[in-house]
């Protein structure tokens, strides 16, 4: 598939029209996360869209923390979000906090009251629900709807001064209780919450609701195109109402697009937080998490995530993307870049009985069989090596071309070896296999005497470095409801991680966190942050092959 950074989408067309018609000289977009968790791959879609749109039209993009709900927000999340946006490769023009606009929002609420467009309401949440009506029945007006401007101003100030308890009163916009759009039936725009805020501390005990705050934030910053996900489509009339009635000078336009959903993946900070809190995963950056931090730790690159986000496109219709598509982009990115090396994940000792016992040869092995420019490396070889358990079978099926008693294979980059003997423990498990090698068959010697059907990888038993390999499977098992169904905690895959102790080639001794390798026949791996000098820890990013076609 051709990945074209400039592929068109309906949002781009809108922006282009607005520039061509002279409506805007410069566009301004924003990425507005709520700091109530770590960013996930769904946010990456929004980040790529907003930043690249502005880039293409030489506009600006703000990073704005939509921190109007003090209960769930935390500075840890603020820091992680900044790190993740930067790591993805984007630079914001301005960094803002919605909470910095609380004063202005409060003034705008008073303006609405003065215009007779907002009132303080004492209905309980249950009563309010009842008064709201349903999709088929109109709502009923609150008995507090016709309070005088003066009384409303007075009560609103008392709300601000902390004279009431949480939930005792709210400020509501006075719009239309008969509206077919439920969002327009006198929505709440301010609530009381005696909660410390991560930024404004205890300055406020009233907080604006999202539907009131968000359009004001956009207008204050001069956002021209406010891009959000589809569930806000029904809120757009309210968004426009707030901008108009609050007499904002700058008029942003809300545009909705479909959110990203991926198979076998939950995509909501709330659910991801539950996985962390319930200790189902090892923190927000667990490599099984679809968070940017998790993907980074597993070994995904910013390029692969950006390319994925471009390829899935931007549309109005919701769709479910196959998680293998992301794997396609990481393979494509890593294939030409990373060194190839041999590793044994499930070791089985192989002794070459006719190889001089104390001899060690340094073999020249190509770093990349497909690219001679990648050069060669020296790999030690001696009479004791490890091979992978899967490369030996006592009772092989037909067409098994790897090692079994009496069969000969090529050790990659070394010699042909033939299996003559199998050593077992008391329980009958194979613990060692004994082979002989043929010195004539050395790789690169031009030997043509006979052919073997199998080539297997190996590491030298004395020189190899210990490594722990972590292999991952999806954390969530989809069912008919999909991963976003109700019971996602019951859909946890009990086998989402397998840990194996094995060996890698000695040169990997110096590998550092975030170094990436292709381990021949096993896939692409990333050095985990928890690696140390005693033990290398390698996360499998993705296996080598996929059945997935773009
Ligand atoms: P979550 O439910 O995961 O917390 P959210 O939409 O509440 O998601 P915000 O922090 O409010 O998260 O989102 C910041 C921006 O990212 C918003 O503009 C939102 O529309 C966008 N976004 C969030 N999830 C997705 C997704 N799955 N696909 C595309 N965009 C998303
Ligand atoms: Mg949210």
XYZ file of C-alpha atoms and ligand atoms in Angstrom:
582
model
C 0.000 0.000 0.000
C 1.253 3.439 -0.888
C 1.338 5.620 2.163
C 0.788 9.140 1.143
C 1.173 11.810 3.740
C -1.003 14.068 1.658
C -3.939 11.779 1.118
C -7.087 13.744 1.138
C -9.808 13.465 3.710
C -13.047 15.336 4.295
C -11.548 17.507 7.048
C -8.717 18.607 4.803
C -11.262 19.565 2.174
C -13.107 21.749 4.677
C -9.891 23.467 5.724
C -8.868 24.012 2.136
C -12.199 25.633 1.339
C -11.912 27.889 4.383
C -8.490 29.050 3.265
C -9.436 29.443 -0.402
C -12.542 31.436 0.491
C -10.519 33.708 2.765
C -12.520 32.724 5.856
C -9.237 32.001 7.622
C -5.745 33.209 6.822
C -4.182 30.749 9.179
C -5.700 27.674 10.744
C -5.244 26.706 14.373
C -5.976 23.178 15.633
C -5.532 21.680 19.054
C -5.074 18.346 20.759
C -7.106 18.571 23.991
C -6.558 15.550 26.248
C -8.054 15.304 29.683
C -5.143 14.457 32.022
C -6.962 11.507 33.591
C -4.735 8.742 32.241
C -1.990 7.935 29.764
C -2.502 8.454 26.048
C -3.413 5.459 23.905
C -3.171 4.647 20.214
C -6.606 6.220 19.652
C -5.204 9.535 20.828
C -2.331 9.054 18.393
C -4.866 9.166 15.579
C -6.143 12.506 16.822
C -2.610 13.838 17.387
C -1.438 12.895 13.901
C -4.586 14.355 12.376
C -4.431 17.694 14.198
C -0.703 18.299 13.914
C -0.334 17.185 10.311
C -3.359 19.157 9.208
C -1.892 22.343 10.653
C 1.546 21.512 9.230
C 0.188 21.023 5.764
C -1.560 24.393 5.782
C 1.252 26.130 7.672
C -0.985 26.680 10.664
C -0.576 26.041 14.371
C -1.460 23.327 16.859
C -1.851 23.780 20.594
C -1.545 21.131 23.230
C -4.292 21.921 25.690
C -5.006 20.036 28.864
C -8.730 19.847 29.252
C -8.511 19.804 33.021
C -11.978 20.896 34.109
C -12.798 17.807 36.175
C -10.627 17.910 39.312
C -11.604 14.489 40.621
C -9.789 12.326 38.069
C -6.887 14.503 37.052
C -3.271 14.317 38.046
C 0.070 15.937 37.191
C 1.631 12.507 36.534
C -0.709 12.285 33.567
C 0.135 15.795 32.401
C 3.828 14.891 32.246
C 3.262 11.569 30.522
C 1.054 13.189 27.882
C 3.699 15.809 27.077
C 6.351 13.089 26.784
C 4.178 10.985 24.511
C 3.288 13.803 22.117
C 6.966 14.727 21.824
C 8.002 11.125 21.370
C 5.501 10.722 18.563
C 7.444 13.467 16.844
C 5.220 16.522 17.251
C 5.906 19.990 18.609
C 3.046 22.081 19.865
C 2.974 25.811 19.264
C 1.407 26.702 22.619
C 0.792 24.729 25.774
C -2.381 25.628 27.642
C -4.440 24.466 30.576
C -8.201 24.907 30.370
C -8.114 25.619 34.108
C -6.249 28.846 33.336
C -9.499 30.095 31.808
C -11.679 29.448 34.879
C -11.960 33.170 35.623
C -13.044 33.981 32.071
C -15.477 31.062 32.042
C -16.985 32.269 35.280
C -17.470 35.730 33.751
C -19.102 34.198 30.684
C -21.499 32.261 32.902
C -22.456 35.532 34.594
C -22.956 37.094 31.172
C -25.417 34.306 30.328
C -27.272 34.910 33.578
C -27.488 38.636 32.844
C -28.879 37.877 29.400
C -31.501 35.618 30.969
C -29.834 32.600 29.343
C -28.798 30.729 32.472
C -30.291 29.997 35.880
C -29.457 28.341 39.154
C -31.463 25.155 39.625
C -32.130 23.252 42.856
C -33.592 20.063 41.390
C -31.952 16.869 42.619
C -30.229 14.706 39.991
C -33.195 12.280 40.101
C -35.706 15.065 39.609
C -33.615 16.567 36.871
C -33.566 13.233 35.042
C -37.320 13.007 35.291
C -37.827 16.589 34.091
C -35.508 16.023 31.164
C -37.985 13.827 29.287
C -36.970 11.177 26.803
C -36.149 10.934 23.130
C -39.862 10.587 22.408
C -41.258 12.907 25.097
C -40.470 16.566 25.626
C -38.969 17.693 28.909
C -40.647 19.737 31.626
C -39.441 23.127 32.752
C -37.745 23.319 36.123
C -39.675 25.267 38.783
C -36.482 27.331 39.246
C -36.279 28.288 35.593
C -37.775 31.706 36.028
C -35.688 33.015 38.874
C -34.806 36.666 38.417
C -31.432 37.699 37.026
C -30.568 39.230 40.378
C -31.423 36.113 42.341
C -29.455 33.977 39.901
C -26.389 36.220 40.101
C -26.603 36.163 43.838
C -26.965 32.371 44.076
C -24.230 31.736 41.537
C -21.853 33.883 43.548
C -22.761 31.946 46.679
C -22.076 28.717 44.795
C -18.652 30.093 43.985
C -18.074 31.221 47.570
C -18.646 27.727 48.876
C -21.987 28.358 50.601
C -23.489 25.127 49.234
C -22.637 21.463 49.361
C -21.689 19.345 46.330
C -24.758 18.699 44.209
C -26.996 21.111 46.087
C -27.303 23.520 43.168
C -26.201 23.731 39.552
C -26.122 26.425 36.919
C -28.077 25.513 33.794
C -28.262 27.079 30.363
C -31.786 28.190 29.544
C -32.378 26.845 26.060
C -35.334 24.644 25.152
C -36.957 21.833 27.161
C -38.904 20.782 24.040
C -35.853 20.398 21.824
C -35.638 17.048 20.031
C -31.919 17.234 20.866
C -31.647 16.210 24.521
C -28.395 18.152 24.872
C -30.333 21.384 24.367
C -32.788 20.745 27.220
C -31.303 23.228 29.663
C -27.946 21.465 30.083
C -25.933 21.908 33.276
C -23.012 24.253 32.706
C -21.564 24.572 36.224
C -21.521 22.183 39.157
C -20.295 22.383 42.727
C -17.357 20.169 43.703
C -15.346 20.837 46.827
C -12.284 19.136 45.412
C -8.686 20.282 45.111
C -7.627 20.842 41.531
C -4.135 19.819 40.345
C -3.552 23.326 38.956
C -5.854 25.786 40.736
C -5.688 23.908 44.080
C -8.535 25.087 46.334
C -9.286 28.328 44.521
C -12.526 27.024 42.996
C -15.338 24.881 44.267
C -17.445 25.261 41.139
C -16.302 23.726 37.868
C -17.615 24.196 34.320
C -19.086 21.207 32.493
C -17.373 19.919 29.361
C -20.058 21.169 26.956
C -19.725 24.704 28.297
C -15.965 24.725 28.819
C -14.799 23.169 25.584
C -16.246 25.675 23.091
C -14.996 28.548 25.271
C -11.495 27.036 25.405
C -11.478 26.730 21.620
C -12.759 30.258 21.119
C -10.346 31.807 23.635
C -7.398 30.229 21.846
C -8.626 31.166 18.396
C -8.961 27.560 17.300
C -10.390 27.557 13.782
C -11.155 23.845 13.410
C -12.027 21.919 16.527
C -11.773 18.258 15.642
C -13.409 15.734 17.914
C -14.837 12.243 17.794
C -18.249 11.309 16.499
C -20.055 11.009 19.824
C -19.996 14.810 20.029
C -21.960 15.297 16.834
C -25.197 15.759 18.828
C -23.437 18.271 21.047
C -22.531 20.561 18.148
C -25.702 22.707 18.409
C -24.849 23.323 22.062
C -21.220 24.060 21.169
C -22.382 26.676 18.662
C -24.946 28.070 21.139
C -22.268 28.603 23.806
C -19.910 30.383 21.406
C -22.700 32.641 20.175
C -24.432 33.453 23.480
C -21.131 34.032 25.266
C -20.354 36.539 22.506
C -16.976 35.065 21.692
C -15.048 37.043 19.098
C -13.450 34.057 17.504
C -15.839 31.408 16.179
C -14.406 27.892 16.004
C -16.003 25.156 13.940
C -16.470 21.713 15.419
C -15.859 18.807 13.038
C -16.397 15.193 14.037
C -14.598 12.081 12.814
C -14.808 8.388 13.704
C -12.745 7.240 16.624
C -10.208 4.488 16.194
C -11.158 1.045 17.409
C -8.788 -1.888 17.123
C -9.502 -5.605 17.441
C -8.511 -7.186 20.771
C -7.943 -3.755 22.288
C -9.780 -1.646 24.840
C -9.476 1.998 24.030
C -10.581 4.140 26.889
C -8.487 5.644 29.632
C -11.086 4.623 32.174
C -10.804 0.963 31.238
C -7.044 1.089 30.918
C -6.841 2.632 34.394
C -8.846 -0.294 35.719
C -6.309 -2.729 34.247
C -3.564 -0.810 36.057
C -5.461 -0.449 39.354
C -6.489 -4.105 39.390
C -2.855 -5.034 38.712
C -3.828 -7.042 35.654
C -0.894 -5.342 33.964
C 2.383 -3.996 35.281
C 1.555 -0.277 35.048
C 0.494 2.065 32.253
C 3.596 1.190 30.234
C 3.134 -2.554 30.349
C 4.027 -3.740 26.821
C 0.570 -5.328 26.507
C -1.143 -1.960 26.940
C -2.304 0.026 23.880
C -0.933 3.149 25.535
C 1.774 5.090 23.735
C 4.029 4.313 26.724
C 3.232 0.593 26.441
C 3.786 0.518 22.697
C 7.089 2.353 23.153
C 8.248 -0.099 25.799
C 7.241 -3.039 23.653
C 9.360 -1.585 20.857
C 7.069 0.228 18.433
C 8.665 3.258 16.807
C 7.071 6.682 16.357
C 7.394 6.238 12.567
C 5.403 3.014 12.625
C 2.615 4.572 14.689
C 2.451 7.669 12.501
C 2.355 5.583 9.332
C -0.394 3.446 10.810
C -2.448 6.520 11.712
C -2.068 7.918 8.212
C -3.022 4.633 6.609
C -6.230 4.099 8.572
C -7.465 7.430 7.269
C -10.059 9.822 8.584
C -13.723 9.139 8.017
C -17.181 9.790 9.373
C -18.081 6.126 9.730
C -16.877 4.056 12.666
C -14.817 1.019 11.857
C -12.782 -1.635 13.566
C -9.158 -1.849 12.488
C -7.329 -5.188 12.566
C -4.498 -5.051 15.113
C -2.294 -6.828 12.571
C -2.265 -3.642 10.564
C -0.152 -1.941 13.224
C 2.197 -4.932 13.155
C 2.559 -4.512 9.410
C 3.849 -0.972 9.892
C 6.377 -1.869 12.565
C 7.789 -4.687 10.423
C 8.030 -2.356 7.483
C 9.865 0.234 9.567
C 12.282 -2.137 11.301
C 13.128 -4.506 8.462
C 15.728 -2.328 6.766
C 16.978 -0.709 9.974
C 17.761 -3.234 12.652
C 20.616 -5.737 12.956
C 19.838 -9.413 12.596
C 21.193 -11.862 15.083
C 20.700 -15.401 16.363
C 19.041 -16.211 19.658
C 17.856 -19.394 21.299
C 14.636 -18.979 23.252
C 14.197 -22.560 24.485
C 17.713 -23.950 24.714
C 18.713 -27.517 23.958
C 22.397 -28.374 24.282
C 24.048 -29.786 21.153
C 27.497 -31.344 21.483
C 29.680 -31.803 18.431
C 31.617 -34.884 19.396
C 34.251 -34.664 16.660
C 34.991 -30.943 17.041
C 38.266 -30.191 18.913
C 37.213 -29.691 22.519
C 39.127 -26.525 23.312
C 38.857 -24.874 19.941
C 36.868 -21.679 19.386
C 36.440 -20.354 15.859
C 35.307 -16.843 15.080
C 32.996 -17.266 12.115
C 32.126 -14.457 9.731
C 28.364 -14.189 9.510
C 26.483 -11.742 7.322
C 24.430 -9.222 9.275
C 21.700 -9.220 6.682
C 21.495 -11.853 3.966
C 19.409 -9.477 1.842
C 21.783 -6.544 2.148
C 25.548 -7.099 1.805
C 26.168 -3.493 2.819
C 25.081 -4.365 6.342
C 28.467 -6.107 6.682
C 29.540 -9.119 8.688
C 30.022 -9.894 12.349
C 32.228 -12.380 14.163
C 30.350 -15.150 15.922
C 32.116 -17.664 18.176
C 31.624 -21.369 17.492
C 32.831 -24.360 19.458
C 31.990 -27.953 20.353
C 29.050 -26.986 22.576
C 26.214 -24.922 21.283
C 22.552 -24.325 22.004
C 19.790 -24.803 19.493
C 16.077 -24.194 19.962
C 14.092 -27.142 21.286
C 11.682 -26.814 18.376
C 14.498 -27.553 15.964
C 14.871 -31.111 17.199
C 12.281 -33.896 17.220
C 12.617 -37.442 18.339
C 9.709 -38.657 16.242
C 9.475 -36.176 13.413
C 6.436 -35.972 11.183
C 6.845 -36.124 7.423
C 8.404 -33.016 5.878
C 10.217 -32.108 9.095
C 13.603 -31.029 7.808
C 15.270 -29.986 11.013
C 17.252 -32.208 13.349
C 16.281 -35.784 14.215
C 18.305 -38.934 14.715
C 20.240 -39.658 11.556
C 19.419 -36.361 9.837
C 21.849 -33.664 8.756
C 21.170 -29.906 8.791
C 23.116 -26.713 8.264
C 23.961 -24.613 11.290
C 23.446 -21.114 9.958
C 26.771 -19.539 8.968
C 28.729 -22.572 10.260
C 28.797 -26.272 9.274
C 26.572 -29.244 8.506
C 25.923 -31.355 11.576
C 24.381 -34.818 11.763
C 22.550 -36.126 14.798
C 23.871 -39.449 16.128
C 22.715 -39.735 19.698
C 20.101 -38.423 22.087
C 20.672 -38.096 25.840
C 17.649 -38.167 28.167
C 16.994 -37.645 31.845
C 15.215 -40.157 34.110
C 11.819 -38.899 32.996
C 12.673 -39.386 29.375
C 13.120 -35.713 28.445
C 15.779 -35.021 25.872
C 18.528 -33.048 27.631
C 21.322 -33.119 25.096
C 21.907 -34.214 21.562
C 25.169 -35.415 20.136
C 26.203 -34.653 16.579
C 29.199 -34.836 14.301
C 30.182 -32.052 11.949
C 31.814 -32.162 8.533
C 34.698 -29.703 8.284
C 34.298 -29.591 4.471
C 30.871 -28.012 4.699
C 31.922 -24.709 6.218
C 29.632 -21.908 5.184
C 31.129 -19.722 2.472
C 33.651 -22.403 1.419
C 31.774 -23.143 -1.767
C 31.043 -26.727 -0.733
C 28.690 -28.426 -3.187
C 29.175 -32.071 -2.276
C 25.650 -32.608 -0.960
C 22.635 -30.645 0.093
C 20.595 -30.473 3.273
C 17.008 -29.355 3.507
C 17.093 -27.568 6.859
C 19.054 -24.622 8.235
C 18.787 -23.884 11.939
C 20.132 -21.112 14.143
C 22.306 -21.586 17.226
C 24.478 -19.806 19.777
C 27.752 -20.883 21.309
C 27.088 -22.392 24.733
C 30.125 -20.989 26.529
C 30.147 -17.492 25.058
C 26.441 -16.735 24.702
C 24.790 -14.169 26.931
C 21.779 -15.035 29.047
C 18.559 -13.373 28.074
C 14.938 -13.359 29.117
C 12.465 -13.267 26.274
C 8.954 -11.982 26.763
C 6.462 -13.062 24.157
C 3.100 -11.346 24.024
C -0.369 -12.302 22.886
C -3.386 -9.965 22.882
C -4.422 -8.921 26.382
C -8.081 -8.926 25.427
C -9.885 -11.778 23.723
C -12.624 -10.436 21.491
C -16.050 -12.014 21.563
C -19.206 -11.156 19.623
C -19.526 -7.947 21.591
C -16.016 -6.941 20.555
C -13.378 -5.740 22.947
C -15.479 -2.697 23.777
C -18.294 -4.907 25.064
C -19.478 -4.669 28.626
C -17.444 -7.305 30.340
C -13.947 -6.573 29.197
C -12.463 -7.690 32.510
C -13.894 -11.131 31.797
C -12.221 -11.156 28.407
C -8.670 -10.940 29.720
C -6.391 -13.444 28.029
C -4.770 -15.512 30.797
C -1.870 -16.278 28.470
C -1.013 -12.778 27.319
C 2.657 -13.082 28.283
C 5.098 -15.977 28.096
C 8.544 -15.627 29.649
C 11.405 -17.751 28.328
C 15.003 -17.999 29.506
C 17.516 -18.445 26.749
C 20.600 -17.022 25.118
C 21.722 -14.425 22.604
C 24.971 -13.908 20.709
C 27.762 -12.430 22.838
C 27.904 -9.105 20.944
C 24.521 -8.211 22.409
C 26.145 -7.817 25.789
C 26.303 -4.053 25.240
C 22.672 -3.681 24.174
C 20.775 -0.889 25.897
C 17.109 -0.259 26.551
C 15.281 0.521 23.300
C 17.872 -1.202 21.090
C 16.040 -3.316 18.554
C 16.999 -6.522 16.787
C 15.638 -9.028 14.387
C 16.204 -12.385 16.028
C 16.462 -14.784 13.108
C 13.293 -16.891 12.740
C 11.781 -15.440 15.959
C 10.785 -11.898 15.136
C 11.623 -8.342 16.084
C 12.630 -7.659 19.679
C 13.234 -4.583 21.811
C 15.492 -4.336 24.846
C 13.269 -3.645 27.857
C 13.977 -0.929 30.417
C 14.218 -3.615 33.090
C 17.311 -5.117 31.452
C 20.480 -5.068 33.474
C 24.043 -6.292 33.249
C 23.208 -9.744 34.541
C 20.296 -10.334 32.291
C 19.109 -8.892 29.058
C 15.308 -8.630 28.864
C 13.885 -8.649 25.359
C 10.283 -7.893 24.440
C 8.988 -9.411 21.267
C 7.471 -6.558 19.284
C 6.115 -8.737 16.529
C 6.823 -12.045 14.842
C 8.402 -12.093 11.390
C 5.558 -13.155 9.213
C 1.996 -12.164 8.942
C -0.950 -13.309 6.964
C -2.190 -9.742 6.894
C -2.571 -8.050 3.520
C -3.166 -4.336 3.164
P -10.868 8.180 26.697
O -12.274 7.681 26.803
O -9.909 7.165 26.266
O -10.451 8.926 27.916
P -11.440 10.660 25.549
O -12.031 10.973 24.226
O -12.250 10.923 26.761
O -10.933 9.194 25.493
P -9.650 12.834 25.761
O -8.476 12.946 26.634
O -10.816 13.684 26.046
O -10.048 11.318 25.740
O -9.238 12.942 24.240
C -8.377 13.860 23.651
C -8.618 13.822 22.177
O -8.351 12.530 21.649
C -10.076 14.138 21.866
O -10.113 15.085 20.832
C -10.647 12.820 21.454
O -11.662 12.970 20.523
C -9.429 12.095 20.866
N -9.578 10.640 20.976
C -9.756 9.919 22.101
N -9.910 8.609 21.818
C -9.836 8.495 20.477
C -9.910 7.394 19.556
N -10.108 6.143 19.968
N -9.778 7.660 18.239
C -9.562 8.907 17.814
N -9.474 9.975 18.610
C -9.601 9.793 19.935
Mg -12.573 11.481 28.554
